[in-house]
Amino acid sequence: MNTLLSSSYGHFDDARREYVITRPDTPLPWLNYLGQDDFFGLCTNTAGGYSFWRDAKLRRLTRYRYNNIPMDVGGRYLYIRDAATGDVWNPGWKPVKTPLDFYECRHGIGYTRITGARRGISAEMLFFVPPGETLEIWRTTLRNTGETARRIQLFSFVEFCLFEALNDMTNYQRTYSIGEVEVDSSDGAIYHKTEYRERRNHYALFGCTHPISGYDTCRDAFVGVHNGLHEPQAVLAGAARNSIAHGWSPVGSHFIELNLQPGEAREFAFLLAYVDQGEPASENPRFTDPFVINKTKGRALMAKYKNIAAVDDAFGRLNVTWTSHLSAFQVTQSPDPIAARMANIWNQYQCMATFNLSRSASMFETGIGRGMGFRDSNQDILGFVHMLPDRARQRILDIAATQLSDGTCYHQYQPLTKKGNAEIGGDFYDDHLWLVLSTCAYIKETGDRAILDAPVGYADKPGGTENLLHHLETSIAYTMKQRGPHGLPLIGHADWNDCLNLNCFSTEPNESFQCAGDVKGSIAESAMIAGLFLYATRELTELYRWLGRAADAMRIAQHHAEMLDAVETHAWDGEWYIRAFDAAGKPVGSNVCDEGKIFIESQAWCVLGGAGAGNGRARQALESVHQHLYTPDGIILQQPAYSTYHLELGEVSSYPPGYKENAGIFCHNNTWVHLGWCQLGEGDRAFEYYLSICPAAKEARIETYRCEPYVYAQMIAGRDAATPGEAKNAWLTGTAAWTFVTVSQGIFGLQPGYDGLRLDPCIPRSWPGFSVTRRYRGATYHITVKNPGARSKGIESLKIDGRKISGNVIPIAVPGSTVKIEAEIS
Ligand code: BGC
Ligand code: NOJ
C-alpha cells in the first residue's frame, strides 16, 4: 500500500502544514481548532462549530446543537447572494448546500481557510485566533473572477449562546426571556450582553470591518420561525430586517452590499470577540447606571483590526508562534515521511488541543459534560511540556490543587473555576499516580526542581501550606495503603479503564450508566495500577537520587520492590499478566476466564514499570499481545470480547463487542505497547504498531475509517465489531500525548533526563538513519543517527561537535548554543 496516497477527500500539504480537503461532503465533519491560549473555536470543514472563552460550558459564545440533523449545522456562516438573480450560496457549502464550482478547506495549524466559488464569484474565509487575543477573526476576500460587474449581498451569521451552555440548551422557560443585544451605531458592532445585567463582567462582540447596510440580531426575524439555516428569510429576501432581539434567540448578522467590477476584490474581516472587563464589580461604573455596557474594549478591538494589514500581521504572528512551538522537536530527515509529518506537525498540534481542552469540547464531547480530567490532563502534559514548559508548570499546579489530602482526586475540574467537579464520581484509584509522571516529565524537560517546593494545598484544605512534592508522596502513600489481598492496588470505581467497574453491586438498572456500588471494603484489585505504580515509583526514585536524597530514593525503591514482588507472585497468568481481581477475588483477564482472557493495559504497564525484566515475562507478555490482540488496525483492548453484560465487570461489558472498552482498538493504550516494544529493542514491531493506528496511514481506507486523517482518534472499531476499522472520537484523546512520547522518545529516542538528553532510538532495521532537531533547556541539538549495521537499537558511538563521548547521554549545553550530534547504532 502506498501510504502517501491522498484520500478521495483531500491530501496533506506538508510544506504549508495543512490538510487540504477538496470536497465538502467528508465522511464525517472534519474538525480543526482555532485558538491556543484562552479563546477557542471548533471549526469544521464546512465552517460549522462554535466558540468559547476558556470554558466550553461556562463561557460559550456561540450556540451549537449536538446530535443535530444533519450532524454539523450552526457555525461561522457567510451567505452570498447575487442581487440580480437571487442565487444564494455559502463558501463552505453549508448550510445552503448550493453546488459550488470550487471548494477547498485548508485546515492549518491554528487556522482554517475555506474557499468557495460559484458563477464568477470566489470567496475565501480565513478563520483564526491571534495569539494572546480573546477573539477570532474571519478574514474575508470576495473576488469577481468573471467578466461582468456584479452586485453582491453578504449576510454574516452567528447564533449566540447565552454563555452558560447547559442552561442554554435546557432551561428555556428562563433563557427565552433573558437574551439582550445592542448594536453600536458608531461602528456597526453587535454586542451580545446577556448576563451583563447580572453583573457578570463580560459580553460578546460580533463586528465587521466593512461598512454595513444593515444587521439582524433576532433569530426569528432573520431566519424565520419555520425556516432552517439553509433558508434564512432575510437572505432569501435580499434585505436585513435591522432586528433587535428581546429574549428568544439572539443572533448576529451583518448585511453588506458590494459592487464588484470584473477582477475586483474586496478584503475585510469579521471579528468575534469575548470581552471580560476584568475589574472588580464594585469598581465598575455600570452598577451605578444599571445597564450601560462598557464598550471601550470592544471599540478598541474594532479599531485595532479595521485595517486588513493589522489582520495580516496577526496571522503572521500566529504562524511565527506555531513555528516556534513546533521547532522544539523536528524530524529533519527520516525514511518514513508519515512519521515525520505526524511528529513534526499534526501530532504536536493535537497535543496542544488536548492540553488546552482536555476531553471537553469536540464533535464527540459537548463541552458541558466534562471539564479537565485529572488523569487525562496529567498525561496530556507528557506530549506538551517540550513546547511550552511554563504553561505545563502552571497546569501541574492547578491539577495538584484538585487532589484531596487523603490522596484521592477530583476526577475532573472546570477550567474556568479550577474547582473539582463533585458530581463526577471519584474513586478512580489510578488518578493520583499520573501526577508523578507529569511532574517528573516537567523537571526532566526543564531542570526546574523548584516546582517541587511550589506551595499547593489540597482541595479539602484550602489555604494549606503543602508543596508539590508533598502531593507526590501522598499519591504514593495512598496506593501503598490501598492494597488488596494479593498486595496489588485496589481499583476503586475504575482505573485507567473507566469501564472496568469491579464494584458494581446494584442489580437495579442504572440510568446514569454508572455502576452503583460502594467501593469501601471492596477487595477488587488492579494489575494495571500496579504497573503504573511500578513506573511512578521508579520515576520518583530517580528524582530523589538526582536531588541527592538517597534515603528517600531508597524508601521509594522499597515500595517498588514490594509491588514488583506482588505483581510477579500474583499477577502472572502463565503467558501474560492478569488484568485484575474482581470483588469476589476472581481473576479478570486470565486464561481461566471465558471471555476477556487477556487485556492490553496490564501487559503494557507491568512491562513499562519494569516487571518481567529478568525472567522473560516482559517479552512473553508482549508476544501474547501480538498473538491475541494485535490486528493491522491496531491492538484490541481485550479478547475475547464480552458477549453479554456482566454485573461484576460493569460498563466494559455494556458495549457491543468490538466497540470502545469492549474489544475496541483504544488507541491510547496501544501507544504503551509501542513503548514496550521499544524498551525490548524491537524497532520493527514498534514501528509497524505505530503505523497501524496512525491516521495519516488511513487515507487509502478513509471510507471505512471516516474520521480525520490528520489527528488521532480515541477508538477504532475492533474485529468483533459490525464496522471494523471505523474510527470515533477524533481529537481529544490521550493517544496524542502518548504517541508523541512513543515517537519522540521511543522510536527517535530523544529522552529528556535530569542530567541531559538520552539518545536511545529504536527504529526499524531497514532504516539507514534519521536526523532530528530538538530544543532542550534553551539549546538546540541537531542530531543525526546512522544505522550502518541495520539494527534497531543500541547507540555505539556518540560525537558532540565532533568530540567522541562515552555512553548515550548528551550533556546539557549552554542555553542559546547549537550542538551537533552524530551517533551510530551499529
Ligand atoms: C467511556 C469511556 C470514558 C468514560 C467517561 C465511558 O462511557 O467508555 O471511554 O472515559 O465514559 O466517563
Ligand atoms: C477516556 C477517558 O478520558 C480516559 O481518562 C480513560 O482512561 C479512557 N477513556 C479509557 O477508559
mmCIF file of C-alpha atoms in Angstrom, residues 202-324:
data_model
loop_
_atom_site.group_PDB
_atom_site.id
_atom_site.type_symbol
_atom_site.label_atom_id
_atom_site.label_comp_id
_atom_site.label_asym_id
_atom_site.label_seq_id
_atom_site.Cartn_x
_atom_site.Cartn_y
_atom_site.Cartn_z
ATOM 1 C CA HIS A 202 -18.488 40.063 30.117
ATOM 2 C CA TYR A 203 -20.050 40.347 26.712
ATOM 3 C CA ALA A 204 -19.529 39.037 23.201
ATOM 4 C CA LEU A 205 -18.952 41.257 20.254
ATOM 5 C CA PHE A 206 -19.545 40.422 16.619
ATOM 6 C CA GLY A 207 -18.210 43.127 14.367
ATOM 7 C CA CYS A 208 -17.388 43.699 10.750
ATOM 8 C CA THR A 209 -14.622 45.945 9.449
ATOM 9 C CA HIS A 210 -16.552 46.676 6.245
ATOM 10 C CA PRO A 211 -19.306 49.299 6.366
ATOM 11 C CA ILE A 212 -22.661 47.617 6.779
ATOM 12 C CA SER A 213 -26.022 48.353 5.231
ATOM 13 C CA GLY A 214 -27.987 46.668 7.971
ATOM 14 C CA TYR A 215 -27.986 43.985 10.619
ATOM 15 C CA ASP A 216 -30.069 41.401 12.407
ATOM 16 C CA THR A 217 -29.920 40.178 15.963
ATOM 17 C CA CYS A 218 -33.237 38.390 16.303
ATOM 18 C CA ARG A 219 -33.213 34.828 15.005
ATOM 19 C CA ASP A 220 -36.894 34.726 14.229
ATOM 20 C CA ALA A 221 -36.616 37.868 12.135
ATOM 21 C CA PHE A 222 -33.524 36.722 10.270
ATOM 22 C CA VAL A 223 -34.197 33.019 9.799
ATOM 23 C CA GLY A 224 -37.933 32.834 10.261
ATOM 24 C CA VAL A 225 -39.709 30.784 12.889
ATOM 25 C CA HIS A 226 -40.416 27.944 10.486
ATOM 26 C CA ASN A 227 -37.211 28.101 8.477
ATOM 27 C CA GLY A 228 -33.842 26.473 8.824
ATOM 28 C CA LEU A 229 -30.365 27.922 8.479
ATOM 29 C CA HIS A 230 -30.339 26.766 4.877
ATOM 30 C CA GLU A 231 -33.168 29.173 4.035
ATOM 31 C CA PRO A 232 -32.993 32.299 6.193
ATOM 32 C CA GLN A 233 -35.805 34.619 5.212
ATOM 33 C CA ALA A 234 -33.746 37.791 5.316
ATOM 34 C CA VAL A 235 -31.189 36.289 2.963
ATOM 35 C CA LEU A 236 -33.770 34.953 0.568
ATOM 36 C CA ALA A 237 -35.436 38.366 0.532
ATOM 37 C CA GLY A 238 -32.122 40.138 -0.007
ATOM 38 C CA ALA A 239 -32.545 42.592 2.862
ATOM 39 C CA ALA A 240 -31.670 42.768 6.517
ATOM 40 C CA ARG A 241 -34.506 43.454 8.947
ATOM 41 C CA ASN A 242 -32.460 45.554 11.366
ATOM 42 C CA SER A 243 -33.968 43.486 14.161
ATOM 43 C CA ILE A 244 -33.162 43.798 17.843
ATOM 44 C CA ALA A 245 -33.614 40.656 19.893
ATOM 45 C CA HIS A 246 -35.610 40.788 23.083
ATOM 46 C CA GLY A 247 -35.244 37.369 24.649
ATOM 47 C CA TRP A 248 -35.723 34.297 22.459
ATOM 48 C CA SER A 249 -32.582 33.610 20.459
ATOM 49 C CA PRO A 250 -30.162 36.441 19.826
ATOM 50 C CA VAL A 251 -28.054 36.136 16.719
ATOM 51 C CA GLY A 252 -25.560 38.331 14.960
ATOM 52 C CA SER A 253 -25.772 39.121 11.268
ATOM 53 C CA HIS A 254 -24.242 41.945 9.252
ATOM 54 C CA PHE A 255 -25.657 42.934 5.921
ATOM 55 C CA ILE A 256 -23.139 44.172 3.363
ATOM 56 C CA GLU A 257 -23.757 45.270 -0.194
ATOM 57 C CA LEU A 258 -20.928 45.299 -2.721
ATOM 58 C CA ASN A 259 -20.483 46.223 -6.315
ATOM 59 C CA LEU A 260 -17.621 44.230 -7.807
ATOM 60 C CA GLN A 261 -16.158 45.033 -11.180
ATOM 61 C CA PRO A 262 -14.546 42.198 -13.166
ATOM 62 C CA GLY A 263 -11.278 41.298 -11.440
ATOM 63 C CA GLU A 264 -12.081 43.403 -8.420
ATOM 64 C CA ALA A 265 -11.587 42.027 -4.906
ATOM 65 C CA ARG A 266 -12.701 43.274 -1.518
ATOM 66 C CA GLU A 267 -10.922 42.283 1.688
ATOM 67 C CA PHE A 268 -12.275 42.798 5.168
ATOM 68 C CA ALA A 269 -12.837 40.907 8.374
ATOM 69 C CA PHE A 270 -15.458 39.834 10.826
ATOM 70 C CA LEU A 271 -14.457 39.750 14.464
ATOM 71 C CA LEU A 272 -15.999 37.586 17.119
ATOM 72 C CA ALA A 273 -14.654 38.640 20.478
ATOM 73 C CA TYR A 274 -15.139 37.873 24.120
ATOM 74 C CA VAL A 275 -14.644 40.837 26.370
ATOM 75 C CA ASP A 276 -14.210 40.355 30.059
ATOM 76 C CA GLN A 277 -13.972 43.727 31.738
ATOM 77 C CA GLY A 278 -11.827 42.235 34.400
ATOM 78 C CA GLU A 279 -12.246 44.927 37.008
ATOM 79 C CA PRO A 280 -13.898 44.100 40.330
ATOM 80 C CA ALA A 281 -17.650 44.591 40.158
ATOM 81 C CA SER A 282 -17.695 47.295 42.804
ATOM 82 C CA GLU A 283 -15.368 49.466 40.752
ATOM 83 C CA ASN A 284 -17.375 49.153 37.613
ATOM 84 C CA PRO A 285 -19.334 52.307 36.946
ATOM 85 C CA ARG A 286 -22.152 50.475 35.270
ATOM 86 C CA PHE A 287 -23.504 49.417 38.623
ATOM 87 C CA THR A 288 -24.480 52.939 39.355
ATOM 88 C CA ASP A 289 -26.100 53.097 35.963
ATOM 89 C CA PRO A 290 -27.753 49.684 35.892
ATOM 90 C CA PHE A 291 -27.364 48.610 32.342
ATOM 91 C CA VAL A 292 -24.918 50.590 30.286
ATOM 92 C CA ILE A 293 -22.364 48.248 28.911
ATOM 93 C CA ASN A 294 -18.831 49.444 28.745
ATOM 94 C CA LYS A 295 -17.882 49.262 25.080
ATOM 95 C CA THR A 296 -14.402 50.681 25.473
ATOM 96 C CA LYS A 297 -12.616 47.395 24.927
ATOM 97 C CA GLY A 298 -14.954 46.291 22.169
ATOM 98 C CA ARG A 299 -14.466 49.510 20.255
ATOM 99 C CA ALA A 300 -10.716 49.285 20.690
ATOM 100 C CA LEU A 301 -10.740 45.822 19.145
ATOM 101 C CA MET A 302 -12.838 47.029 16.254
ATOM 102 C CA ALA A 303 -10.427 49.881 15.678
ATOM 103 C CA LYS A 304 -7.374 47.673 16.003
ATOM 104 C CA TYR A 305 -8.394 45.333 13.195
ATOM 105 C CA LYS A 306 -10.100 47.871 10.980
ATOM 106 C CA ASN A 307 -7.118 47.785 8.683
ATOM 107 C CA ILE A 308 -6.616 44.469 6.886
ATOM 108 C CA ALA A 309 -2.856 44.886 7.335
ATOM 109 C CA ALA A 310 -3.384 44.509 11.087
ATOM 110 C CA VAL A 311 -5.286 41.294 10.431
ATOM 111 C CA ASP A 312 -2.470 40.004 8.266
ATOM 112 C CA ASP A 313 0.063 40.929 10.909
ATOM 113 C CA ALA A 314 -1.893 38.962 13.464
ATOM 114 C CA PHE A 315 -1.992 35.974 11.144
ATOM 115 C CA GLY A 316 1.742 36.291 10.601
ATOM 116 C CA ARG A 317 2.258 36.262 14.356
ATOM 117 C CA LEU A 318 0.180 33.135 14.630
ATOM 118 C CA ASN A 319 2.371 31.322 12.137
ATOM 119 C CA VAL A 320 5.583 32.503 13.738
ATOM 120 C CA THR A 321 4.299 31.399 17.136
ATOM 121 C CA TRP A 322 3.479 27.954 15.841
ATOM 122 C CA THR A 323 6.776 27.567 14.045
ATOM 123 C CA SER A 324 8.428 28.305 17.331
#
